[in-house]
Tab-separated table of C-alpha atoms and ligand atoms in Angstrom:
chain	number	residue	atom	x	y	z
A	8	MET	CA	-49.270	4.310	49.909
A	9	ILE	CA	-47.994	0.991	48.507
A	10	GLU	CA	-49.164	2.046	45.515
A	11	GLU	CA	-46.563	5.098	44.910
A	12	LEU	CA	-43.951	2.851	46.844
A	13	TRP	CA	-44.336	0.044	44.460
A	14	GLN	CA	-44.381	3.270	41.425
A	15	GLN	CA	-40.975	4.039	43.064
A	16	VAL	CA	-39.069	0.543	42.796
A	17	LEU	CA	-40.475	0.199	39.515
A	18	ASP	CA	-38.673	3.749	38.390
A	19	LEU	CA	-35.711	2.551	40.321
A	20	VAL	CA	-35.766	-0.904	38.259
A	21	SER	CA	-36.360	0.698	35.320
A	22	GLN	CA	-33.352	3.219	35.518
A	23	LEU	CA	-31.546	-0.947	35.562
A	24	VAL	CA	-33.649	-2.787	32.798
A	25	ILE	CA	-33.730	-0.056	30.290
A	26	PRO	CA	-30.990	2.597	30.579
A	27	ASP	CA	-30.537	5.185	29.136
A	28	TRP	CA	-27.435	4.224	26.755
A	29	GLY	CA	-26.524	7.853	25.802
A	30	GLU	CA	-25.908	8.232	29.407
A	31	LEU	CA	-24.145	5.389	29.373
A	32	ILE	CA	-21.747	5.933	26.713
A	33	ASN	CA	-20.794	9.218	28.016
A	34	LEU	CA	-19.874	7.295	30.866
A	35	LEU	CA	-17.432	5.150	28.560
A	36	PRO	CA	-14.057	6.827	29.120
A	37	VAL	CA	-14.550	6.553	33.373
A	38	PHE	CA	-15.406	2.844	32.961
A	39	MET	CA	-11.943	2.813	30.241
A	40	ALA	CA	-10.164	4.763	33.562
A	41	GLY	CA	-11.362	2.157	35.863
A	42	LEU	CA	-9.992	-0.627	33.882
A	43	ALA	CA	-6.738	0.979	33.224
A	44	GLY	CA	-6.867	1.660	37.178
A	45	LEU	CA	-7.234	-2.093	38.056
A	46	TRP	CA	-4.424	-2.903	35.199
A	47	LEU	CA	-1.711	-0.993	36.412
A	48	LEU	CA	-3.071	-2.256	40.108
A	49	ARG	CA	-2.451	-5.559	39.114
A	50	THR	CA	1.060	-4.607	37.299
A	51	VAL	CA	2.115	-2.906	40.680
A	52	MET	CA	0.704	-6.288	42.813
A	53	ARG	CA	2.721	-8.715	40.408
A	54	PHE	CA	5.955	-6.443	40.490
A	55	ALA	CA	5.733	-6.518	43.636
A	56	SER	CA	5.649	-9.850	44.873
A	57	ALA	CA	8.708	-10.302	40.991
A	58	GLY	CA	12.065	-11.194	41.231
A	59	PRO	CA	13.929	-14.709	43.608
A	60	THR	CA	11.161	-16.301	45.832
A	61	ARG	CA	12.719	-16.403	49.248
A	62	ARG	CA	15.536	-19.243	49.888
A	63	GLY	CA	16.607	-19.397	53.502
A	64	LYS	CA	16.614	-16.361	55.566
A	65	THR	CA	18.180	-13.775	52.916
A	66	ARG	CA	16.378	-12.476	49.874
A	67	GLN	CA	18.713	-13.344	46.881
A	68	LYS	CA	19.562	-9.830	44.787
A	69	PRO	CA	18.291	-10.678	41.625
A	70	ALA	CA	21.066	-11.596	38.566
A	71	ALA	CA	21.574	-12.013	34.605
A	72	PRO	CA	23.301	-15.060	33.243
A	73	GLU	CA	26.733	-14.227	32.839
A	74	GLY	CA	27.633	-12.722	29.556
A	75	LEU	CA	24.064	-10.759	29.494
A	76	HIS	CA	24.601	-6.908	30.235
A	77	MET	CA	21.367	-5.414	31.752
A	78	PRO	CA	21.060	-1.931	31.650
A	79	GLY	CA	21.621	-0.650	35.702
A	80	PRO	CA	18.954	1.091	37.522
A	81	SER	CA	17.443	4.557	36.018
A	82	PHE	CA	14.876	6.964	36.924
A	83	ALA	CA	14.463	8.191	33.532
A	84	PRO	CA	12.055	6.466	31.866
A	85	VAL	CA	9.964	7.119	35.031
A	86	PHE	CA	10.621	10.989	33.997
A	87	ALA	CA	9.767	10.469	30.298
A	88	ALA	CA	6.352	9.315	31.596
A	89	ILE	CA	5.822	11.620	33.971
A	90	GLY	CA	6.180	14.531	31.305
A	91	MET	CA	3.879	12.414	28.727
A	92	GLY	CA	1.282	11.902	31.266
A	93	VAL	CA	1.131	15.625	31.623
A	94	LEU	CA	1.604	16.284	28.286
A	95	LEU	CA	-1.658	14.467	27.443
A	96	PHE	CA	-3.696	16.307	29.818
A	97	GLY	CA	-2.271	19.398	28.790
A	98	LEU	CA	-3.627	18.685	24.734
A	99	VAL	CA	-6.210	17.648	26.696
A	100	LEU	CA	-6.900	20.649	29.619
A	101	GLY	CA	-5.039	23.654	27.922
A	102	THR	CA	-1.780	25.318	27.043
A	103	GLU	CA	0.007	25.736	30.440
A	104	LEU	CA	-0.142	22.181	31.321
A	105	LEU	CA	0.746	21.182	27.487
A	106	ILE	CA	4.156	23.446	27.870
A	107	VAL	CA	4.820	22.253	31.507
A	108	GLY	CA	4.017	18.636	30.592
A	109	LEU	CA	6.858	19.479	27.022
A	110	ILE	CA	8.929	20.559	29.187
A	111	ILE	CA	8.933	17.953	31.466
A	112	PHE	CA	8.881	15.311	28.688
A	113	VAL	CA	12.405	17.328	26.968
A	114	LEU	CA	14.271	17.335	30.436
A	115	SER	CA	13.968	13.585	30.797
A	116	LEU	CA	14.767	12.884	27.150
A	117	LEU	CA	18.313	15.118	27.876
A	118	TYR	CA	18.524	13.373	31.610
A	119	TRP	CA	18.361	9.814	29.694
A	120	GLY	CA	20.539	10.447	26.181
A	121	ARG	CA	23.136	11.980	29.243
A	122	GLU	CA	22.991	8.415	30.891
A	123	GLY	CA	22.945	6.915	27.734
A	124	LEU	CA	26.553	8.248	26.836
A	125	ARG	CA	27.863	7.517	30.148
A	126	GLU	CA	27.154	3.664	29.605
A	127	TYR	CA	28.443	3.972	26.063
A	128	ASP	CA	31.441	5.485	27.727
A	129	HIS	CA	31.738	3.054	30.162
A	130	LEU	CA	31.466	0.711	27.787
A	131	VAL	CA	34.418	2.333	25.132
A	132	GLY	CA	36.308	2.199	28.146
A	133	ALA	CA	35.791	-1.999	28.272
A	134	GLU	CA	37.591	-1.318	24.508
A	135	ARG	CA	40.919	-3.379	25.523
A	136	LEU	CA	39.266	-6.281	26.998
A	137	PRO	CA	39.556	-9.789	24.110
A	138	VAL	CA	36.784	-9.100	21.775
A	139	VAL	CA	35.512	-11.836	19.308
A	140	VAL	CA	33.972	-10.569	16.311
A	141	HIS	CA	31.811	-13.206	14.781
A	142	PRO	CA	30.948	-12.260	11.014
A	143	GLY	CA	27.543	-13.115	10.499
A	144	PRO	CA	24.993	-15.117	12.511
A	145	PRO	CA	26.653	-17.839	15.103
A	146	ALA	CA	26.561	-21.148	13.564
A	147	GLY	CA	23.198	-22.351	12.578
A	148	VAL	CA	21.032	-19.609	12.659
A	149	HIS	CA	19.724	-19.229	9.457
A	150	MET	CA	19.182	-15.037	8.725
A	151	PRO	CA	17.043	-14.085	5.502
A	152	GLY	CA	18.399	-12.536	2.781
A	153	PRO	CA	18.098	-8.796	2.022
A	154	SER	CA	14.220	-7.829	0.489
A	155	PHE	CA	12.688	-4.703	-1.097
A	156	ARG	CA	9.319	-6.493	-1.055
A	157	PRO	CA	8.443	-4.805	2.540
A	158	ILE	CA	8.485	-1.734	1.822
A	159	LEU	CA	6.859	-2.149	-1.929
A	160	GLY	CA	4.036	-3.414	0.018
A	161	ALA	CA	4.192	-0.534	2.498
A	162	LEU	CA	4.074	1.255	-0.177
A	163	SER	CA	1.654	0.045	-2.085
A	164	MET	CA	-1.051	0.109	1.121
A	165	THR	CA	-0.626	4.074	1.088
A	166	VAL	CA	-1.851	4.188	-2.166
A	167	LEU	CA	-4.084	1.384	-0.951
A	168	PHE	CA	-5.323	3.540	1.793
A	169	PHE	CA	-5.518	7.145	0.078
A	170	GLY	CA	-7.710	5.122	-3.159
A	171	LEU	CA	-9.417	4.335	-0.071
A	172	VAL	CA	-10.667	7.467	0.809
A	173	PHE	CA	-10.664	9.203	-2.636
A	174	GLY	CA	-11.452	6.236	-4.434
A	175	GLY	CA	-11.749	5.760	-8.185
A	176	TRP	CA	-8.107	5.712	-9.851
A	177	LEU	CA	-6.677	6.023	-7.229
A	178	LEU	CA	-7.844	2.524	-5.374
A	179	LEU	CA	-7.493	0.875	-8.720
A	180	ALA	CA	-3.555	1.690	-9.149
A	181	GLY	CA	-3.360	0.349	-5.025
A	182	VAL	CA	-4.689	-2.416	-5.545
A	183	LEU	CA	-2.362	-3.437	-8.410
A	184	PHE	CA	0.426	-2.065	-6.887
A	185	LEU	CA	-0.248	-3.996	-3.880
A	186	ALA	CA	-1.157	-7.190	-5.927
A	187	SER	CA	2.301	-6.942	-7.655
A	188	ALA	CA	4.120	-6.459	-4.341
A	189	LEU	CA	2.607	-9.386	-2.837
A	190	LEU	CA	3.261	-11.456	-6.152
A	191	GLY	CA	6.650	-11.200	-6.159
A	192	TRP	CA	7.085	-11.518	-2.341
A	193	LEU	CA	5.357	-14.948	-3.126
A	194	ALA	CA	7.953	-15.680	-5.946
A	195	ASP	CA	10.788	-14.966	-3.558
A	196	ALA	CA	8.974	-17.453	-0.999
A	197	ARG	CA	8.844	-19.887	-3.540
A	198	GLY	CA	12.768	-19.471	-4.281
A	199	GLU	CA	13.682	-19.785	-0.414
A	200	TYR	CA	11.105	-22.325	-0.180
A	201	ARG	CA	13.824	-24.515	-3.760
A	202	LYS	CA	16.886	-23.103	-1.537
A	203	THR	CA	15.599	-25.125	1.564
A	204	VAL	CA	14.721	-28.158	-0.348
A	205	GLU	CA	18.232	-28.378	-2.261
A	206	ALA	CA	19.623	-27.878	1.161
A	207	ASP	CA	18.292	-31.399	2.281
A	208	SER	CA	20.698	-32.630	0.344
A	209	THR	CA	23.935	-29.922	0.163
A	210	GLY	CA	23.671	-29.758	3.778
A	211	HIS	CA	24.207	-26.264	3.294
A	212	LEU	CA	21.364	-22.928	3.109
A	213	GLU	CA	22.022	-20.491	0.863
A	214	ASN	CA	19.878	-17.092	0.504
A	215	LEU	CA	18.531	-15.388	-2.895
A	216	PRO	CA	20.813	-13.446	-4.263
A	217	ALA	CA	20.814	-9.386	-2.874
A	218	PRO	CA	18.092	-8.270	-5.029
A	219	HIS	CA	18.817	-4.685	-7.263
A	220	TYR	CA	16.928	-1.671	-6.264
A	221	PRO	CA	13.502	-2.723	-8.032
A	222	THR	CA	13.287	0.831	-10.110
A	223	ARG	CA	11.738	-0.431	-13.042
A	224	LEU	CA	8.688	-1.487	-11.072
A	225	LEU	CA	8.533	1.316	-8.565
A	226	GLY	CA	9.042	4.135	-11.909
A	227	THR	CA	5.831	2.177	-13.284
A	228	PHE	CA	3.821	3.042	-10.761
A	229	THR	CA	4.998	6.143	-9.833
A	230	VAL	CA	3.846	6.846	-13.159
A	231	ILE	CA	0.496	5.070	-12.392
A	232	THR	CA	-0.195	6.797	-9.433
A	233	VAL	CA	0.527	10.251	-10.835
A	234	LEU	CA	-2.153	8.975	-13.436
A	235	ALA	CA	-5.098	8.139	-11.207
A	236	VAL	CA	-4.347	11.158	-9.357
A	237	LEU	CA	-4.531	12.913	-11.758
A	238	LEU	CA	-7.764	11.562	-13.484
A	239	THR	CA	-9.810	11.121	-9.569
A	240	ALA	CA	-8.565	14.975	-9.120
A	241	GLY	CA	-10.664	15.483	-12.527
A	242	VAL	CA	-7.249	16.750	-13.822
A	243	LEU	CA	-7.192	14.823	-16.717
A	244	PRO	CA	-8.880	13.940	-19.055
A	245	PRO	CA	-9.054	18.005	-19.684
A	246	ARG	CA	-12.498	18.827	-20.444
A	247	ASP	CA	-12.938	20.628	-23.782
A	248	ALA	CA	-14.318	24.545	-23.117
A	249	GLU	CA	-16.673	23.652	-19.971
A	250	PRO	CA	-19.591	26.228	-20.739
A	251	PRO	CA	-19.110	29.182	-18.681
A	252	ILE	CA	-21.591	30.167	-16.775
A	253	THR	CA	-23.292	32.920	-17.695
A	254	GLY	CA	-25.323	33.965	-15.101
A	255	GLU	CA	-28.486	34.495	-17.402
A	256	SER	CA	-30.496	32.637	-15.579
A	257	PRO	CA	-29.381	31.583	-12.164
A	258	ALA	CA	-32.577	31.274	-10.245
A	259	PRO	CA	-32.274	27.341	-9.015
A	260	SER	CA	-35.281	26.010	-10.286
A	261	GLY	CA	-35.318	27.872	-13.427
A	262	GLU	CA	-36.310	26.591	-16.273
A	263	GLY	CA	-33.632	25.008	-17.902
A	264	PRO	CA	-32.527	23.429	-21.302
A	265	GLY	CA	-34.174	20.426	-22.178
A	266	GLY	CA	-37.914	20.201	-22.232
A	267	GLY	CA	-38.547	22.622	-20.447
A	268	GLY	CA	-38.325	21.251	-17.080
A	269	PRO	CA	-36.477	22.178	-14.312
A	270	THR	CA	-32.773	22.287	-14.009
A	271	ILE	CA	-31.194	20.149	-10.663
A	272	VAL	CA	-27.482	20.741	-10.730
A	273	ALA	CA	-25.170	18.436	-8.531
A	274	LYS	CA	-21.913	19.846	-6.851
A	275	ASP	CA	-19.865	18.902	-3.930
A	276	ILE	CA	-22.582	15.877	-3.162
A	277	LYS	CA	-25.859	18.321	-2.751
A	278	TYR	CA	-28.426	18.934	-5.245
A	279	ASP	CA	-28.380	22.723	-5.737
A	280	VAL	CA	-32.126	23.053	-5.433
A	281	LYS	CA	-34.572	21.081	-2.252
A	282	THR	CA	-38.180	22.039	-3.934
A	283	LEU	CA	-39.452	21.621	-7.509
A	284	GLU	CA	-42.690	22.143	-8.700
A	285	VAL	CA	-44.505	20.776	-11.728
A	286	ALA	CA	-47.994	20.881	-13.334
A	287	ALA	CA	-50.482	17.260	-12.906
A	288	GLY	CA	-51.224	15.326	-15.276
A	289	ALA	CA	-48.970	15.978	-17.810
A	290	PRO	CA	-45.283	14.759	-18.794
A	291	PHE	CA	-42.402	16.942	-17.863
A	292	THR	CA	-38.821	16.088	-18.321
A	293	ILE	CA	-36.108	17.293	-15.656
A	294	ALA	CA	-32.400	18.594	-16.977
A	295	PHE	CA	-29.561	16.853	-14.351
A	296	ARG	CA	-26.290	18.408	-14.554
A	297	ASN	CA	-23.044	16.477	-12.461
A	298	ASP	CA	-20.494	19.167	-11.337
A	299	ASP	CA	-18.846	16.708	-9.512
A	300	PRO	CA	-15.309	15.007	-9.913
A	301	PRO	CA	-15.611	12.371	-13.086
A	302	SER	CA	-15.830	9.533	-10.223
A	303	VAL	CA	-18.668	10.808	-8.624
A	304	PRO	CA	-21.646	9.207	-10.180
A	305	HIS	CA	-24.919	10.988	-9.340
A	306	ASP	CA	-28.832	10.575	-10.738
A	307	VAL	CA	-32.409	11.921	-9.830
A	308	ASP	CA	-34.815	8.916	-9.011
A	309	LEU	CA	-38.199	9.402	-8.192
A	310	ARG	CA	-40.172	7.766	-4.502
A	311	SER	CA	-43.392	8.543	-3.445
A	312	ASP	CA	-43.302	10.709	-0.156
A	313	SER	CA	-43.790	6.803	2.220
A	314	GLY	CA	-40.230	5.873	-0.232
A	315	GLU	CA	-41.816	3.274	-2.604
A	316	VAL	CA	-39.156	3.580	-5.455
A	317	LEU	CA	-41.290	5.076	-8.518
A	318	LEU	CA	-38.747	5.819	-11.218
A	319	ASP	CA	-35.055	4.313	-10.356
A	320	HIS	CA	-33.013	6.553	-13.345
A	321	PRO	CA	-29.445	5.848	-14.421
A	322	THR	CA	-26.372	7.418	-12.983
A	323	ILE	CA	-24.171	10.022	-14.330
A	324	ASN	CA	-20.399	10.029	-13.789
A	325	GLY	CA	-19.602	13.796	-13.071
A	326	GLY	CA	-18.700	16.421	-16.055
A	327	GLY	CA	-21.947	14.448	-17.458
A	328	SER	CA	-25.569	15.808	-17.904
A	329	VAL	CA	-28.798	14.172	-18.966
A	330	VAL	CA	-32.146	14.792	-19.531
A	331	TYR	CA	-34.825	12.445	-17.779
A	332	ASP	CA	-37.792	12.293	-18.360
A	333	PHE	CA	-41.157	11.934	-16.105
A	334	ASP	CA	-44.394	10.165	-16.718
A	335	ALA	CA	-47.058	12.176	-16.227
A	336	LEU	CA	-47.997	12.511	-11.816
A	337	THR	CA	-50.945	12.773	-10.300
A	338	ALA	CA	-51.086	15.688	-7.488
A	339	GLY	CA	-49.351	15.164	-4.484
A	340	SER	CA	-45.975	15.347	-3.022
A	341	TYR	CA	-43.436	13.237	-3.906
A	342	VAL	CA	-39.117	12.787	-3.579
A	343	LEU	CA	-36.399	13.400	-5.610
A	344	ILE	CA	-33.741	11.622	-4.230
A	345	CYS	CA	-29.954	10.638	-5.397
A	346	SER	CA	-29.754	6.505	-5.289
A	347	VAL	CA	-25.530	6.726	-4.896
A	348	HIS	CA	-25.944	9.023	-1.745
A	349	PRO	CA	-29.271	8.696	-0.321
A	350	PHE	CA	-28.675	11.779	2.290
A	351	ALA	CA	-30.979	14.953	2.644
A	352	ASP	CA	-28.030	16.951	0.541
A	353	MET	CA	-29.163	14.499	-2.404
A	354	THR	CA	-32.750	15.134	-1.629
A	355	ALA	CA	-35.238	17.012	-3.396
A	356	THR	CA	-39.248	17.520	-3.081
A	357	LEU	CA	-40.965	17.563	-6.324
A	358	THR	CA	-44.952	19.107	-5.764
A	359	VAL	CA	-47.022	18.133	-8.378
A	360	LYS	CA	-50.071	20.360	-8.581
B	405	LIG	CU1	-25.110	11.502	-5.618
């Protein structure tokens, strides 16, 4: 009886001490929602207690400093938020809610736009007031001159990110592009520093002269990027007379050329065969062809059933082929595997008997 009770206590405790991580991870969104709710509650409470503190008997009305224009109160942001909320729920829960959310959102934006136009009309009406137009920033404020560097940086980052996904030459192009953009930026900063030093004696900080459109740099990198795309996609260099697959021996593990051993073809990061068989006690070869793009290397290594590396062959790039030599093996089961992509798709079982 006591033992049973103790067992139950243990079971209960074990749920806490050894939690079911899968279940806990499933609860993560609920946890996040809880956090968001707490945050919202805190915001509401702070909002309620914000504003001028009560001095004397009457609460003071909040007032902006003179010369500042504060927008009037508006429900438009609240409506838009509601519309956005319904829309997001619609994305999860289904089409009807999605359409309702979209309608609320668009209507609230139209309403907001109308409010904005009214405000504009109101300001235009005040045009006849004396207006002081300052040419440039107020005295004592220094604005940096115009620059193409941030745009170049963004463009090069784009190429770089595509390079991270598609690899190969595109990555190289992205790195080069980013490096040149950043170096240029650094040179500009150097120039600005010099101007600042000059300003110490002249008392006047001059901007660098406005830059020209970086047509040459952009042209160069457009060409490089296009070239990199073509190289990465395998369009260039043109492979001379790719041997057409004649379909004579479509058997996956059929006897291929090169030493009469079996053939493995890699395509889409996948071996075309899952099992191979060779005779025990005799050296043999495996002909290997890589049908992936040039930037995707593969190989065929030999490992024991327990994962020990027995033969580490060099990789070949896409479009290439090779005949790997194997020494005589004792009977048993071995693993053929690509060292670049050691996953199930690039693994085959070699049976030696
Ligand atoms: Cu591979």
